[in-house]
mmCIF file of N, CA and C in Angstrom:
data_model
loop_
_atom_site.group_PDB
_atom_site.id
_atom_site.type_symbol
_atom_site.label_atom_id
_atom_site.label_comp_id
_atom_site.label_asym_id
_atom_site.label_seq_id
_atom_site.Cartn_x
_atom_site.Cartn_y
_atom_site.Cartn_z
ATOM 1 N N MET A 1 -24.479 17.486 21.076
ATOM 2 C CA MET A 1 -23.571 17.600 21.844
ATOM 3 C C MET A 1 -22.154 17.780 20.498
ATOM 4 N N SER A 2 -21.586 18.890 20.746
ATOM 5 C CA SER A 2 -20.371 19.613 20.052
ATOM 6 C C SER A 2 -19.181 18.559 20.403
ATOM 7 N N GLU A 3 -18.307 19.189 19.449
ATOM 8 C CA GLU A 3 -16.677 17.969 19.287
ATOM 9 C C GLU A 3 -16.164 18.872 20.896
ATOM 10 N N GLN A 4 -16.349 20.556 21.404
ATOM 11 C CA GLN A 4 -15.749 20.654 21.894
ATOM 12 C C GLN A 4 -16.206 20.224 23.689
ATOM 13 N N THR A 5 -17.507 20.164 23.655
ATOM 14 C CA THR A 5 -18.310 19.285 24.868
ATOM 15 C C THR A 5 -17.991 17.598 25.231
ATOM 16 N N LYS A 6 -17.981 16.862 24.014
ATOM 17 C CA LYS A 6 -17.463 16.005 24.057
ATOM 18 C C LYS A 6 -15.558 15.707 24.833
ATOM 19 N N LEU A 7 -14.932 16.160 23.870
ATOM 20 C CA LEU A 7 -13.275 16.652 24.337
ATOM 21 C C LEU A 7 -13.347 16.984 25.992
ATOM 22 N N ILE A 8 -14.053 17.923 26.614
ATOM 23 C CA ILE A 8 -14.042 18.048 27.597
ATOM 24 C C ILE A 8 -14.537 17.273 29.020
ATOM 25 N N ALA A 9 -15.728 16.323 28.278
ATOM 26 C CA ALA A 9 -16.770 15.297 29.165
ATOM 27 C C ALA A 9 -15.457 14.241 29.444
ATOM 28 N N GLY A 10 -14.815 14.008 27.850
ATOM 29 C CA GLY A 10 -13.578 12.932 27.597
ATOM 30 C C GLY A 10 -12.654 13.162 29.137
ATOM 31 N N ILE A 11 -11.864 14.203 29.296
ATOM 32 C CA ILE A 11 -10.927 14.950 30.482
ATOM 33 C C ILE A 11 -11.539 15.006 31.322
ATOM 34 N N GLU A 12 -12.728 15.091 31.869
ATOM 35 C CA GLU A 12 -13.374 14.936 33.480
ATOM 36 C C GLU A 12 -13.399 13.677 33.211
ATOM 37 N N GLU A 13 -14.022 12.691 32.095
ATOM 38 C CA GLU A 13 -14.174 11.588 32.871
ATOM 39 C C GLU A 13 -12.592 10.806 33.288
ATOM 40 N N LEU A 14 -11.842 11.173 32.580
ATOM 41 C CA LEU A 14 -10.212 10.943 32.793
ATOM 42 C C LEU A 14 -9.779 10.984 33.834
ATOM 43 N N VAL A 15 -10.173 12.518 34.600
ATOM 44 C CA VAL A 15 -9.382 12.755 35.746
ATOM 45 C C VAL A 15 -10.248 12.051 37.033
ATOM 46 N N MET A 16 -11.417 11.635 36.764
ATOM 47 C CA MET A 16 -12.293 10.893 37.724
ATOM 48 C C MET A 16 -11.774 9.537 37.950
ATOM 49 N N LYS A 17 -11.216 8.929 37.114
ATOM 50 C CA LYS A 17 -11.005 8.168 36.900
ATOM 51 C C LYS A 17 -9.553 7.963 37.824
ATOM 52 N N ILE A 18 -8.943 9.252 37.710
ATOM 53 C CA ILE A 18 -7.164 8.798 38.365
ATOM 54 C C ILE A 18 -7.569 9.187 39.370
ATOM 55 N N LEU A 19 -8.402 10.039 40.062
ATOM 56 C CA LEU A 19 -8.654 10.537 41.213
ATOM 57 C C LEU A 19 -9.157 9.028 42.223
ATOM 58 N N LYS A 20 -10.066 8.224 41.245
ATOM 59 C CA LYS A 20 -11.390 7.140 41.942
ATOM 60 C C LYS A 20 -9.470 6.139 42.296
ATOM 61 N N ASN A 21 -8.538 5.869 40.935
ATOM 62 C CA ASN A 21 -7.502 5.321 41.353
ATOM 63 C C ASN A 21 -6.698 5.820 42.318
ATOM 64 N N GLY A 22 -6.109 6.636 42.247
ATOM 65 C CA GLY A 22 -5.001 7.614 43.279
ATOM 66 C C GLY A 22 -3.699 7.676 42.154
ATOM 67 N N SER A 23 -4.385 6.929 41.482
ATOM 68 C CA SER A 23 -2.872 7.306 40.409
ATOM 69 C C SER A 23 -2.886 7.554 38.670
ATOM 70 N N VAL A 24 -2.129 7.517 38.093
ATOM 71 C CA VAL A 24 -2.297 7.728 36.678
ATOM 72 C C VAL A 24 -1.365 6.630 35.820
ATOM 73 N N THR A 25 -2.041 5.708 35.094
ATOM 74 C CA THR A 25 -1.192 5.136 34.182
ATOM 75 C C THR A 25 -0.481 6.056 33.039
ATOM 76 N N GLU A 26 0.158 6.047 32.446
ATOM 77 C CA GLU A 26 1.106 6.260 31.543
ATOM 78 C C GLU A 26 -0.173 6.745 30.178
ATOM 79 N N GLU A 27 -0.760 5.184 30.037
ATOM 80 C CA GLU A 27 -1.982 5.745 28.674
ATOM 81 C C GLU A 27 -2.734 6.722 29.489
ATOM 82 N N ASP A 28 -3.199 6.759 30.344
ATOM 83 C CA ASP A 28 -3.749 7.789 30.746
ATOM 84 C C ASP A 28 -3.382 8.944 30.685
ATOM 85 N N GLY A 29 -2.562 9.425 30.921
ATOM 86 C CA GLY A 29 -1.600 10.720 30.637
ATOM 87 C C GLY A 29 -1.696 10.995 28.990
ATOM 88 N N LEU A 30 -1.497 10.128 28.504
ATOM 89 C CA LEU A 30 -1.115 10.224 27.068
ATOM 90 C C LEU A 30 -3.042 10.532 26.837
ATOM 91 N N GLU A 31 -3.624 10.090 27.078
ATOM 92 C CA GLU A 31 -5.151 10.176 26.643
ATOM 93 C C GLU A 31 -5.354 10.993 26.542
ATOM 94 N N ILE A 32 -5.311 12.016 28.190
ATOM 95 C CA ILE A 32 -5.576 13.427 28.699
ATOM 96 C C ILE A 32 -4.579 14.357 27.470
ATOM 97 N N ASN A 33 -3.261 14.132 27.236
ATOM 98 C CA ASN A 33 -2.789 15.136 26.491
ATOM 99 C C ASN A 33 -3.401 14.997 25.099
ATOM 100 N N THR A 34 -3.948 13.705 24.641
ATOM 101 C CA THR A 34 -4.349 13.843 23.350
ATOM 102 C C THR A 34 -6.059 14.629 22.993
ATOM 103 N N LEU A 35 -6.587 14.180 24.204
ATOM 104 C CA LEU A 35 -8.016 14.756 24.369
ATOM 105 C C LEU A 35 -7.724 16.621 24.797
ATOM 106 N N GLU A 36 -6.450 17.263 25.105
ATOM 107 C CA GLU A 36 -6.328 18.369 25.161
ATOM 108 C C GLU A 36 -6.079 19.082 24.401
ATOM 109 N N ASP A 37 -4.657 18.294 23.397
ATOM 110 C CA ASP A 37 -4.551 18.691 22.252
ATOM 111 C C ASP A 37 -5.785 19.036 21.246
ATOM 112 N N GLU A 38 -6.700 18.017 21.347
ATOM 113 C CA GLU A 38 -8.023 18.154 20.444
ATOM 114 C C GLU A 38 -8.747 19.798 20.612
ATOM 115 N N LEU A 39 -8.713 19.601 22.123
ATOM 116 C CA LEU A 39 -9.425 20.686 22.677
ATOM 117 C C LEU A 39 -8.726 21.831 22.356
ATOM 118 N N PHE A 40 -8.101 22.040 22.484
ATOM 119 C CA PHE A 40 -7.341 23.633 21.977
ATOM 120 C C PHE A 40 -7.009 24.015 20.877
ATOM 121 N N LYS A 41 -8.002 23.268 19.289
ATOM 122 C CA LYS A 41 -8.038 23.326 18.667
ATOM 123 C C LYS A 41 -9.278 23.970 18.116
ATOM 124 N N GLN A 42 -9.954 23.839 19.282
ATOM 125 C CA GLN A 42 -11.812 24.144 19.230
ATOM 126 C C GLN A 42 -11.437 25.938 18.808
ATOM 127 N N ASN A 43 -12.408 26.485 18.591
ATOM 128 C CA ASN A 43 -12.364 27.896 18.702
ATOM 129 C C ASN A 43 -12.568 28.618 19.551
ATOM 130 N N SER A 44 -13.154 28.509 20.782
ATOM 131 C CA SER A 44 -12.736 29.036 21.968
ATOM 132 C C SER A 44 -11.239 29.082 22.874
ATOM 133 N N PHE A 45 -10.647 28.029 22.078
ATOM 134 C CA PHE A 45 -9.567 28.123 22.950
ATOM 135 C C PHE A 45 -8.170 28.281 21.927
ATOM 136 N N LYS A 46 -8.799 28.753 20.310
ATOM 137 C CA LYS A 46 -7.621 29.475 19.613
ATOM 138 C C LYS A 46 -7.395 30.930 19.688
ATOM 139 N N SER A 47 -6.038 31.108 19.557
ATOM 140 C CA SER A 47 -5.414 32.456 19.955
ATOM 141 C C SER A 47 -6.641 33.652 19.113
ATOM 142 N N SER A 48 -6.557 34.887 20.518
ATOM 143 C CA SER A 48 -7.583 36.006 19.516
ATOM 144 C C SER A 48 -7.184 36.700 18.079
ATOM 145 N N GLN A 49 -8.008 36.900 17.530
ATOM 146 C CA GLN A 49 -7.457 37.827 16.386
ATOM 147 C C GLN A 49 -7.465 39.224 16.950
ATOM 148 N N ASP A 50 -7.720 39.558 17.901
ATOM 149 C CA ASP A 50 -8.071 41.037 17.742
ATOM 150 C C ASP A 50 -6.634 41.705 18.993
ATOM 151 N N LYS A 51 -6.798 40.601 20.381
ATOM 152 C CA LYS A 51 -5.696 40.791 21.245
ATOM 153 C C LYS A 51 -4.643 39.605 21.352
ATOM 154 N N HIS A 52 -3.849 39.896 21.931
ATOM 155 C CA HIS A 52 -2.318 39.494 21.836
ATOM 156 C C HIS A 52 -2.903 38.727 23.064
ATOM 157 N N GLY A 53 -1.930 37.393 22.746
ATOM 158 C CA GLY A 53 -1.600 36.448 24.208
ATOM 159 C C GLY A 53 -3.109 36.637 24.411
ATOM 160 N N SER A 54 -4.512 36.412 24.361
ATOM 161 C CA SER A 54 -5.702 36.096 24.589
ATOM 162 C C SER A 54 -6.236 34.969 24.021
ATOM 163 N N LEU A 55 -6.868 34.363 24.257
ATOM 164 C CA LEU A 55 -8.372 33.179 23.803
ATOM 165 C C LEU A 55 -9.088 33.942 23.459
ATOM 166 N N GLN A 56 -10.098 33.244 22.323
ATOM 167 C CA GLN A 56 -10.820 33.536 21.725
ATOM 168 C C GLN A 56 -12.248 33.764 23.211
ATOM 169 N N GLY A 57 -11.446 32.621 23.706
ATOM 170 C CA GLY A 57 -13.407 32.516 24.847
ATOM 171 C C GLY A 57 -12.753 33.996 25.900
ATOM 172 N N GLU A 58 -11.295 33.955 25.943
ATOM 173 C CA GLU A 58 -11.028 35.323 27.107
ATOM 174 C C GLU A 58 -11.389 36.263 26.850
ATOM 175 N N GLU A 59 -11.222 36.528 25.607
ATOM 176 C CA GLU A 59 -11.629 37.621 24.694
ATOM 177 C C GLU A 59 -13.391 38.171 24.862
ATOM 178 N N ILE A 60 -14.087 37.080 24.770
ATOM 179 C CA ILE A 60 -15.112 37.082 25.036
ATOM 180 C C ILE A 60 -15.668 36.931 26.515
ATOM 181 N N ALA A 61 -14.900 36.732 27.195
ATOM 182 C CA ALA A 61 -15.076 36.780 28.701
ATOM 183 C C ALA A 61 -14.950 38.167 28.923
ATOM 184 N N THR A 62 -14.178 38.553 28.643
ATOM 185 C CA THR A 62 -13.889 39.985 29.463
ATOM 186 C C THR A 62 -14.532 40.731 28.466
ATOM 187 N N LEU A 63 -15.471 40.456 27.623
ATOM 188 C CA LEU A 63 -16.285 41.745 27.035
ATOM 189 C C LEU A 63 -17.682 41.422 28.389
ATOM 190 N N PHE A 64 -17.999 40.408 28.415
ATOM 191 C CA PHE A 64 -19.269 39.748 29.729
ATOM 192 C C PHE A 64 -18.487 40.458 30.963
ATOM 193 N N PHE A 65 -17.689 40.212 31.383
ATOM 194 C CA PHE A 65 -17.134 40.839 32.500
ATOM 195 C C PHE A 65 -17.349 42.571 32.680
ATOM 196 N N HIS A 66 -17.317 42.982 31.523
ATOM 197 C CA HIS A 66 -17.514 44.522 31.348
ATOM 198 C C HIS A 66 -19.001 44.809 30.804
ATOM 199 N N ASN A 67 -19.705 44.436 31.052
ATOM 200 C CA ASN A 67 -21.408 44.296 30.865
ATOM 201 C C ASN A 67 -21.698 44.858 29.261
ATOM 202 N N GLN A 68 -20.315 44.236 28.442
ATOM 203 C CA GLN A 68 -20.846 44.888 26.932
ATOM 204 C C GLN A 68 -21.052 43.119 26.773
ATOM 205 N N THR A 69 -22.201 43.004 26.811
ATOM 206 C CA THR A 69 -23.294 41.457 26.536
ATOM 207 C C THR A 69 -23.510 41.671 24.961
ATOM 208 N N GLN A 70 -23.709 42.966 24.291
ATOM 209 C CA GLN A 70 -24.278 42.771 22.876
ATOM 210 C C GLN A 70 -22.912 42.516 22.310
ATOM 211 N N ASP A 71 -21.686 42.919 22.316
ATOM 212 C CA ASP A 71 -20.684 42.718 21.720
ATOM 213 C C ASP A 71 -19.876 41.243 22.080
ATOM 214 N N ALA A 72 -20.000 41.143 23.058
ATOM 215 C CA ALA A 72 -19.709 39.615 23.353
ATOM 216 C C ALA A 72 -20.040 38.395 22.165
ATOM 217 N N ILE A 73 -21.636 39.364 22.286
ATOM 218 C CA ILE A 73 -22.892 38.145 21.440
ATOM 219 C C ILE A 73 -21.929 38.292 20.164
ATOM 220 N N THR A 74 -21.707 39.131 19.452
ATOM 221 C CA THR A 74 -21.037 39.371 18.095
ATOM 222 C C THR A 74 -20.144 38.433 17.982
ATOM 223 N N MET A 75 -19.147 39.186 19.280
ATOM 224 C CA MET A 75 -17.692 37.485 18.627
ATOM 225 C C MET A 75 -18.062 36.362 19.252
ATOM 226 N N LEU A 76 -18.979 36.054 19.485
ATOM 227 C CA LEU A 76 -19.711 34.779 19.414
ATOM 228 C C LEU A 76 -19.933 34.006 18.394
ATOM 229 N N ILE A 77 -20.461 35.015 17.585
ATOM 230 C CA ILE A 77 -20.815 34.904 16.141
ATOM 231 C C ILE A 77 -19.434 35.238 15.230
ATOM 232 N N LYS A 78 -19.129 35.887 15.815
ATOM 233 C CA LYS A 78 -17.431 36.142 14.350
ATOM 234 C C LYS A 78 -16.378 35.294 14.492
ATOM 235 N N TYR A 79 -16.601 34.536 15.591
ATOM 236 C CA TYR A 79 -15.447 33.295 16.165
ATOM 237 C C TYR A 79 -16.178 31.636 15.942
ATOM 238 N N GLU A 80 -17.594 32.193 16.015
ATOM 239 C CA GLU A 80 -18.634 31.173 15.391
ATOM 240 C C GLU A 80 -18.171 30.123 16.367
ATOM 241 N N ILE A 81 -18.196 30.469 17.368
ATOM 242 C CA ILE A 81 -18.683 30.209 18.923
ATOM 243 C C ILE A 81 -20.164 29.765 19.228
ATOM 244 N N THR A 82 -20.268 28.626 19.701
ATOM 245 C CA THR A 82 -21.806 28.459 20.579
ATOM 246 C C THR A 82 -21.719 29.463 22.073
ATOM 247 N N PRO A 83 -23.030 29.357 21.923
ATOM 248 C CA PRO A 83 -23.013 29.856 23.926
ATOM 249 C C PRO A 83 -22.757 28.480 24.281
ATOM 250 N N GLU A 84 -23.319 27.318 24.382
ATOM 251 C CA GLU A 84 -23.139 26.267 25.092
ATOM 252 C C GLU A 84 -21.252 25.735 24.825
ATOM 253 N N ASP A 85 -20.537 26.229 24.106
ATOM 254 C CA ASP A 85 -19.201 25.925 23.923
ATOM 255 C C ASP A 85 -18.408 26.780 24.633
ATOM 256 N N PHE A 86 -19.009 27.943 24.426
ATOM 257 C CA PHE A 86 -18.476 29.429 25.605
ATOM 258 C C PHE A 86 -18.690 28.960 26.711
ATOM 259 N N PHE A 87 -19.956 28.439 27.300
ATOM 260 C CA PHE A 87 -19.667 27.995 29.034
ATOM 261 C C PHE A 87 -19.048 27.065 29.335
ATOM 262 N N GLY A 88 -18.796 26.352 28.220
ATOM 263 C CA GLY A 88 -18.352 24.761 28.744
ATOM 264 C C GLY A 88 -16.801 25.258 28.384
ATOM 265 N N PHE A 89 -16.507 26.228 27.733
ATOM 266 C CA PHE A 89 -14.912 26.871 27.773
ATOM 267 C C PHE A 89 -14.551 27.552 29.206
ATOM 268 N N ILE A 90 -15.797 28.340 29.451
ATOM 269 C CA ILE A 90 -15.382 29.010 30.998
ATOM 270 C C ILE A 90 -15.380 28.136 32.364
ATOM 271 N N GLY A 91 -16.408 26.755 32.389
ATOM 272 C CA GLY A 91 -15.721 25.927 32.783
ATOM 273 C C GLY A 91 -14.876 25.137 33.588
ATOM 274 N N TYR A 92 -14.404 24.833 32.119
ATOM 275 C CA TYR A 92 -12.787 24.188 32.213
ATOM 276 C C TYR A 92 -11.765 25.173 32.090
ATOM 277 N N HIS A 93 -11.829 26.344 31.507
ATOM 278 C CA HIS A 93 -10.330 27.120 31.598
ATOM 279 C C HIS A 93 -10.074 27.894 33.063
ATOM 280 N N TYR A 94 -11.411 28.515 33.619
ATOM 281 C CA TYR A 94 -11.368 29.334 34.801
ATOM 282 C C TYR A 94 -11.428 28.472 35.770
ATOM 283 N N ASP A 95 -10.232 28.045 36.383
ATOM 284 C CA ASP A 95 -10.057 27.591 37.467
ATOM 285 C C ASP A 95 -9.989 28.828 38.955
ATOM 286 N N GLU A 96 -9.127 27.827 39.876
ATOM 287 C CA GLU A 96 -8.749 28.789 41.098
ATOM 288 C C GLU A 96 -7.670 29.576 40.802
ATOM 289 N N GLU A 97 -6.809 28.870 39.750
ATOM 290 C CA GLU A 97 -5.350 29.299 39.943
ATOM 291 C C GLU A 97 -5.515 30.756 38.521
ATOM 292 N N HIS A 98 -6.980 30.789 38.166
ATOM 293 C CA HIS A 98 -7.337 32.027 37.135
ATOM 294 C C HIS A 98 -7.407 32.973 37.621
ATOM 295 N N PRO A 99 -6.461 34.004 37.210
ATOM 296 C CA PRO A 99 -6.854 35.554 37.765
ATOM 297 C C PRO A 99 -8.670 36.061 37.814
ATOM 298 N N ASP A 100 -8.996 35.436 36.464
ATOM 299 C CA ASP A 100 -10.517 36.112 36.637
ATOM 300 C C ASP A 100 -11.301 34.954 37.500
ATOM 301 N N GLU A 101 -11.143 34.491 37.671
ATOM 302 C CA GLU A 101 -12.258 33.023 38.218
ATOM 303 C C GLU A 101 -12.957 33.811 39.220
ATOM 304 N N GLY A 102 -13.107 34.625 39.895
ATOM 305 C CA GLY A 102 -14.043 35.027 40.774
ATOM 306 C C GLY A 102 -15.225 35.878 40.224
ATOM 307 N N LEU A 103 -15.171 36.482 38.819
ATOM 308 C CA LEU A 103 -15.747 36.827 38.012
ATOM 309 C C LEU A 103 -16.836 35.745 37.374
ATOM 310 N N ILE A 104 -16.726 34.567 37.507
ATOM 311 C CA ILE A 104 -17.778 33.790 36.454
ATOM 312 C C ILE A 104 -18.734 33.345 37.521
ATOM 313 N N GLY A 105 -18.882 33.870 38.483
ATOM 314 C CA GLY A 105 -20.086 33.429 39.122
ATOM 315 C C GLY A 105 -21.140 34.964 38.546
ATOM 316 N N MET A 106 -20.967 35.076 37.415
ATOM 317 C CA MET A 106 -22.197 36.302 37.319
ATOM 318 C C MET A 106 -22.411 35.220 35.637
ATOM 319 N N PHE A 107 -21.679 34.294 35.528
ATOM 320 C CA PHE A 107 -22.716 33.180 34.688
ATOM 321 C C PHE A 107 -23.247 32.216 35.503
ATOM 322 N N THR A 108 -24.768 32.650 35.730
ATOM 323 C CA THR A 108 -25.760 32.085 36.427
ATOM 324 C C THR A 108 -26.990 31.084 35.840
ATOM 325 N N SER A 109 -27.459 30.390 35.805
ATOM 326 C CA SER A 109 -28.470 29.851 34.666
ATOM 327 C C SER A 109 -29.612 30.958 33.859
ATOM 328 N N ALA A 110 -29.567 31.777 34.649
ATOM 329 C CA ALA A 110 -30.617 32.763 34.438
ATOM 330 C C ALA A 110 -29.612 33.267 33.283
ATOM 331 N N PHE A 111 -28.584 34.199 33.164
ATOM 332 C CA PHE A 111 -27.656 34.726 32.692
ATOM 333 C C PHE A 111 -27.569 33.844 31.584
ATOM 334 N N ILE A 112 -27.385 32.915 31.630
ATOM 335 C CA ILE A 112 -26.528 31.944 30.450
ATOM 336 C C ILE A 112 -28.085 31.426 29.467
ATOM 337 N N ALA A 113 -29.026 31.824 30.123
ATOM 338 C CA ALA A 113 -30.941 31.395 29.586
ATOM 339 C C ALA A 113 -30.692 32.736 28.054
ATOM 340 N N ASN A 114 -30.307 34.144 28.843
ATOM 341 C CA ASN A 114 -30.469 34.903 28.580
ATOM 342 C C ASN A 114 -29.771 35.017 26.945
ATOM 343 N N VAL A 115 -28.461 35.126 27.095
ATOM 344 C CA VAL A 115 -27.532 35.045 26.387
ATOM 345 C C VAL A 115 -27.887 33.900 25.592
ATOM 346 N N ASN A 116 -27.885 32.864 25.703
ATOM 347 C CA ASN A 116 -29.029 32.014 24.363
ATOM 348 C C ASN A 116 -29.925 32.451 23.653
ATOM 349 N N GLU A 117 -30.844 32.564 24.641
ATOM 350 C CA GLU A 117 -32.129 34.324 23.471
ATOM 351 C C GLU A 117 -31.395 34.697 22.548
ATOM 352 N N MET A 118 -30.328 35.669 23.151
ATOM 353 C CA MET A 118 -29.794 36.923 22.542
ATOM 354 C C MET A 118 -28.836 36.442 21.749
ATOM 355 N N HIS A 119 -28.252 35.023 21.615
ATOM 356 C CA HIS A 119 -27.486 34.422 20.492
ATOM 357 C C HIS A 119 -28.363 34.392 19.539
ATOM 358 N N ILE A 120 -29.442 33.488 19.332
ATOM 359 C CA ILE A 120 -30.384 33.143 18.904
ATOM 360 C C ILE A 120 -31.125 34.367 17.726
ATOM 361 N N GLU A 121 -31.393 35.269 18.811
ATOM 362 C CA GLU A 121 -32.373 36.130 18.550
ATOM 363 C C GLU A 121 -31.258 36.946 16.852
ATOM 364 N N LYS A 122 -29.555 37.044 17.610
ATOM 365 C CA LYS A 122 -28.686 37.985 16.518
ATOM 366 C C LYS A 122 -28.462 37.110 15.090
ATOM 367 N N LEU A 123 -28.670 35.578 15.803
ATOM 368 C CA LEU A 123 -28.535 34.832 14.203
ATOM 369 C C LEU A 123 -29.675 34.979 13.596
ATOM 370 N N SER A 124 -30.788 35.484 14.432
ATOM 371 C CA SER A 124 -31.650 35.716 12.948
ATOM 372 C C SER A 124 -32.026 36.426 12.116
#
């Protein structure tokens, strides 16, 4: 399990605890902030080298949204982002308030399996 996956799991666990309890403690809030600070240091969440105001994960997602799969795979490798971390980024970052949220439905299990396979082939 990657560092990014662990951080997202920790945040999700805290959010579920808060929802279950119906309130948030100061300690919970600080822990979420600490986890998010570490999460935003992960490659998917870093600023894009090529697109101003965009995150590396968003840049890659945009390539996938425009059927530029090979270019997206190339960027995964360039930015040293694994498919696992990229799709974790998608699940965390693209919520109902994100303008591109409706597009993430394209990331089906079959699509993800295909990306994993192409990523491995390109690394070989």
